Short mmCIF file of C-alpha atoms in Angstrom, two decimals:
data_model
loop_
_atom_site.label_atom_id
_atom_site.label_comp_id
_atom_site.label_asym_id
_atom_site.label_seq_id
_atom_site.Cartn_x
_atom_site.Cartn_y
_atom_site.Cartn_z
CA MET M 1047 -104.86 43.92 -129.31
CA PRO M 1048 -106.52 44.42 -125.88
CA ARG M 1049 -109.56 46.69 -125.88
CA GLN M 1050 -109.25 49.97 -124.00
CA PHE M 1051 -111.73 50.94 -121.29
CA ASP M 1052 -112.89 54.53 -121.79
CA ALA M 1053 -116.01 54.94 -119.62
CA ALA M 1054 -116.36 57.22 -116.60
CA ARG M 1055 -117.63 54.51 -114.29
CA LEU M 1056 -116.95 50.82 -113.89
CA ILE M 1057 -119.53 48.26 -112.85
CA VAL M 1058 -118.03 45.69 -110.48
CA ALA M 1059 -120.00 42.47 -110.76
CA SER M 1060 -119.68 41.43 -107.13
CA HIS M 1061 -121.79 41.40 -103.99
CA ASN M 1062 -118.71 40.98 -101.77
CA PRO M 1063 -118.01 44.30 -99.99
CA GLY M 1064 -114.37 43.33 -99.38
CA LYS M 1065 -113.71 42.70 -103.06
CA ILE M 1066 -115.48 45.89 -104.13
CA THR M 1067 -113.44 47.94 -101.65
CA GLU M 1068 -110.16 46.46 -102.88
CA ILE M 1069 -111.07 46.98 -106.55
CA ALA M 1070 -112.28 50.54 -105.89
CA ASP M 1071 -109.00 51.28 -104.14
CA LEU M 1072 -107.15 50.14 -107.25
CA ILE M 1073 -109.33 51.84 -109.89
CA CYS M 1074 -110.40 55.14 -108.30
CA PRO M 1075 -106.93 56.77 -108.63
CA LEU M 1076 -107.60 56.70 -112.39
CA GLY M 1077 -110.59 59.00 -111.91
CA ILE M 1078 -113.07 56.21 -112.61
CA SER M 1079 -115.97 55.68 -110.23
CA VAL M 1080 -116.96 52.20 -109.09
CA VAL M 1081 -120.49 50.84 -108.70
CA GLY M 1082 -121.15 47.42 -107.16
CA ALA M 1083 -123.65 44.98 -108.63
CA ALA M 1084 -125.80 45.03 -105.50
CA GLY M 1085 -126.35 48.77 -105.87
CA LEU M 1086 -127.79 48.15 -109.33
CA GLY M 1087 -130.10 45.37 -108.21
CA LEU M 1088 -128.26 42.66 -110.12
CA VAL M 1089 -128.77 39.09 -108.95
CA PRO M 1090 -125.56 36.99 -109.16
CA PRO M 1091 -125.61 34.51 -112.06
CA ASP M 1092 -124.93 30.80 -111.59
CA GLU M 1093 -121.19 30.20 -111.60
CA THR M 1094 -120.99 27.09 -113.75
CA GLY M 1095 -117.38 27.41 -114.89
CA THR M 1096 -114.66 24.96 -113.94
CA THR M 1097 -111.91 27.59 -113.57
CA PHE M 1098 -111.54 30.97 -111.90
CA ALA M 1099 -111.23 32.62 -115.31
CA ALA M 1100 -114.41 31.02 -116.62
CA ASN M 1101 -116.47 32.07 -113.60
CA ALA M 1102 -115.10 35.61 -113.73
CA GLN M 1103 -116.10 35.82 -117.37
CA ILE M 1104 -119.61 34.53 -116.62
CA LYS M 1105 -120.15 37.20 -113.98
CA SER M 1106 -118.62 39.97 -116.04
CA MET M 1107 -120.64 39.25 -119.17
CA PHE M 1108 -123.88 38.83 -117.23
CA ALA M 1109 -123.47 42.28 -115.68
CA ALA M 1110 -122.28 43.92 -118.88
CA THR M 1111 -125.24 42.67 -120.94
CA SER M 1112 -127.72 43.38 -118.13
CA ILE M 1113 -126.62 47.00 -117.62
CA ASN M 1114 -125.36 47.61 -121.17
CA GLU M 1115 -122.04 48.90 -119.86
CA PRO M 1116 -118.58 47.36 -119.44
CA ALA M 1117 -118.31 45.37 -116.21
CA LEU M 1118 -115.45 43.94 -114.21
CA ALA M 1119 -115.74 40.68 -112.29
CA ASP M 1120 -113.33 38.94 -109.98
CA ASP M 1121 -113.34 35.24 -109.25
CA SER M 1122 -110.82 34.30 -106.64
CA GLY M 1123 -110.11 31.69 -104.05
CA LEU M 1124 -107.71 29.67 -101.98
CA VAL M 1125 -105.96 26.68 -103.52
CA VAL M 1126 -104.44 24.24 -101.01
CA GLU M 1127 -102.03 21.75 -102.54
CA ALA M 1128 -102.50 18.99 -99.96
CA LEU M 1129 -106.27 19.19 -100.51
CA ASP M 1130 -105.88 18.55 -104.22
CA GLY M 1131 -106.58 22.19 -104.97
CA GLU M 1132 -109.61 22.62 -102.77
CA PRO M 1133 -111.45 24.75 -101.87
CA GLY M 1134 -110.41 26.43 -105.13
CA ILE M 1135 -113.33 27.75 -107.17
CA TYR M 1136 -115.62 26.62 -104.33
CA SER M 1137 -113.90 28.85 -101.75
CA ALA M 1138 -117.00 30.98 -101.18
CA ARG M 1139 -119.29 27.95 -101.13
CA TRP M 1140 -117.26 26.40 -98.32
CA ALA M 1141 -118.37 29.40 -96.26
CA GLY M 1142 -122.02 28.66 -97.01
CA PRO M 1143 -124.92 31.07 -97.56
CA GLN M 1144 -124.13 32.87 -94.29
CA CYS M 1145 -120.56 33.62 -95.47
CA ASP M 1146 -119.15 31.82 -92.44
CA PHE M 1147 -115.47 32.02 -93.31
CA LEU M 1148 -114.43 31.13 -89.78
CA GLY M 1149 -116.23 27.83 -90.29
CA ALA M 1150 -114.58 27.48 -93.70
CA MET M 1151 -111.15 28.05 -92.19
CA HIS M 1152 -111.85 25.39 -89.58
CA ARG M 1153 -112.82 23.03 -92.40
CA VAL M 1154 -109.52 23.70 -94.17
CA GLN M 1155 -107.67 22.88 -90.95
CA ARG M 1156 -109.70 19.69 -90.36
CA GLU M 1157 -109.08 18.51 -93.90
CA LEU M 1158 -105.35 19.16 -93.59
CA LEU M 1159 -105.13 17.32 -90.27
CA SER M 1160 -107.03 14.38 -91.75
CA ARG M 1161 -104.24 14.11 -94.33
CA LYS M 1162 -101.54 14.60 -91.68
CA ALA M 1163 -100.49 17.85 -93.34
CA ILE M 1164 -98.77 19.45 -90.37
CA VAL M 1165 -95.34 20.66 -91.49
CA PRO M 1166 -95.15 23.81 -93.65
CA GLU M 1167 -94.07 21.84 -96.72
CA ARG M 1168 -97.39 20.01 -96.59
CA ARG M 1169 -99.39 23.18 -96.06
CA ARG M 1170 -98.47 25.07 -99.21
CA ALA M 1171 -101.26 27.12 -100.73
CA HIS M 1172 -101.87 30.00 -103.07
CA PHE M 1173 -104.52 32.60 -103.71
CA VAL M 1174 -105.75 33.10 -107.27
CA SER M 1175 -107.58 36.10 -108.68
CA ALA M 1176 -109.03 36.13 -112.18
CA LEU M 1177 -110.29 39.51 -113.37
CA ALA M 1178 -112.61 39.62 -116.37
CA LEU M 1179 -113.55 42.89 -118.04
CA GLY M 1180 -116.50 42.37 -120.35
CA TRP M 1181 -118.36 44.56 -122.81
CA PRO M 1182 -122.05 44.27 -123.85
CA ASP M 1183 -121.04 43.16 -127.36
CA GLY M 1184 -119.44 40.00 -125.95
CA HIS M 1185 -115.80 41.04 -125.93
CA CYS M 1186 -113.98 40.05 -122.74
CA GLU M 1187 -110.44 40.45 -121.41
CA VAL M 1188 -109.25 38.09 -118.64
CA TYR M 1189 -106.09 38.34 -116.53
CA GLU M 1190 -104.91 36.28 -113.55
CA GLY M 1191 -102.75 36.89 -110.52
CA ILE M 1192 -101.31 34.38 -108.03
CA VAL M 1193 -99.65 34.83 -104.64
CA ARG M 1194 -98.06 31.79 -102.98
CA GLY M 1195 -97.71 30.97 -99.32
CA HIS M 1196 -98.70 28.57 -96.53
CA ILE M 1197 -101.69 27.79 -94.34
CA VAL M 1198 -101.17 28.64 -90.66
CA TRP M 1199 -103.23 27.75 -87.60
CA PRO M 1200 -104.85 29.20 -85.59
CA PRO M 1201 -106.21 32.15 -87.63
CA ARG M 1202 -104.26 35.36 -87.07
CA GLY M 1203 -105.48 38.93 -87.49
CA ASN M 1204 -108.73 40.75 -88.15
CA GLU M 1205 -107.83 42.60 -91.33
CA GLY M 1206 -108.88 41.58 -94.82
CA PHE M 1207 -111.67 39.08 -95.40
CA GLY M 1208 -112.32 35.48 -96.33
CA TYR M 1209 -109.40 33.13 -95.67
CA ASP M 1210 -106.89 35.95 -95.07
CA PRO M 1211 -106.26 35.08 -91.37
CA ILE M 1212 -104.87 31.61 -92.22
CA PHE M 1213 -102.77 32.56 -95.25
CA ARG M 1214 -99.16 33.63 -94.78
CA PRO M 1215 -97.60 34.74 -98.07
CA SER M 1216 -94.13 33.42 -98.83
CA GLY M 1217 -91.35 35.63 -97.50
CA TYR M 1218 -93.53 37.29 -94.85
CA SER M 1219 -94.12 36.60 -91.16
CA LEU M 1220 -97.62 38.10 -91.09
CA THR M 1221 -100.79 36.60 -92.49
CA PHE M 1222 -102.99 38.60 -94.84
CA GLY M 1223 -105.29 38.97 -91.83
CA GLU M 1224 -102.52 40.68 -89.86
CA MET M 1225 -101.27 42.96 -92.61
CA LYS M 1226 -102.38 46.53 -93.03
CA PRO M 1227 -104.59 46.80 -96.14
CA SER M 1228 -101.95 49.01 -97.77
CA ASP M 1229 -99.29 46.32 -97.23
CA LYS M 1230 -101.51 43.52 -98.49
CA LYS M 1231 -102.37 45.61 -101.55
CA LYS M 1232 -98.70 45.68 -102.59
CA ILE M 1233 -98.45 41.91 -102.99
CA SER M 1234 -101.98 40.50 -103.27
CA HIS M 1235 -103.21 38.22 -106.04
CA ARG M 1236 -105.86 40.81 -106.93
CA THR M 1237 -103.25 43.54 -107.29
CA ILE M 1238 -101.13 41.32 -109.54
CA ALA M 1239 -104.12 40.55 -111.77
CA PHE M 1240 -105.19 44.18 -111.79
CA SER M 1241 -101.71 45.33 -112.79
CA LYS M 1242 -101.93 43.13 -115.88
CA LEU M 1243 -105.43 44.40 -116.63
CA LEU M 1244 -104.33 48.00 -116.10
CA ASP M 1245 -101.43 47.69 -118.52
CA ALA M 1246 -103.65 46.09 -121.15
CA CYS M 1247 -106.95 47.95 -120.94
CA PHE M 1248 -106.47 51.15 -118.92
CA SER M 1249 -103.24 52.56 -120.33
CA ALA M 1250 -105.15 55.51 -121.78
CA ASN M 1251 -106.41 56.37 -118.28
CA ALA M 1252 -103.08 56.09 -116.49
#
């Protein structure tokens, strides 16, 4: 039986403003306030997991035990089939300490060209979001969402963050970088994961 969240505020174990904004947009309609890890002085833990779910759980439990409150963490990234799943869990690391996602997008394109992945069928990709909601006593709920699509080049649009300008979701002509945030929200990997989490752990708040 999933554990219900019943606190008035939710700690989001992330230092990524884009992620915090998207999560706040999803959770605030429930009357729950959102506080980012940076605002609490939390230093990010080492992400030593080998999956999105494992890394989300590491971040969630670190924040929950540090603050002694339930904490939500997201671990997400871009999985490119022709690159054997890279950048995957290393999506943020490809951008480096300066968060240079333009450079990371160029790297994705270079790697695809090196493998002669030019036609859309060879440029399939998907975004993954794993959301982990952890409690100080060690209990943790984890839910995943996936949205499939293709890599496009050159980057298109200035909305969103990360790899959004080179990802076109299946069935759409616009990239995530071109979509209005409200339109991206309807179909994003984070929204899909959050919907599962909401049904399981926030039904009392809905």
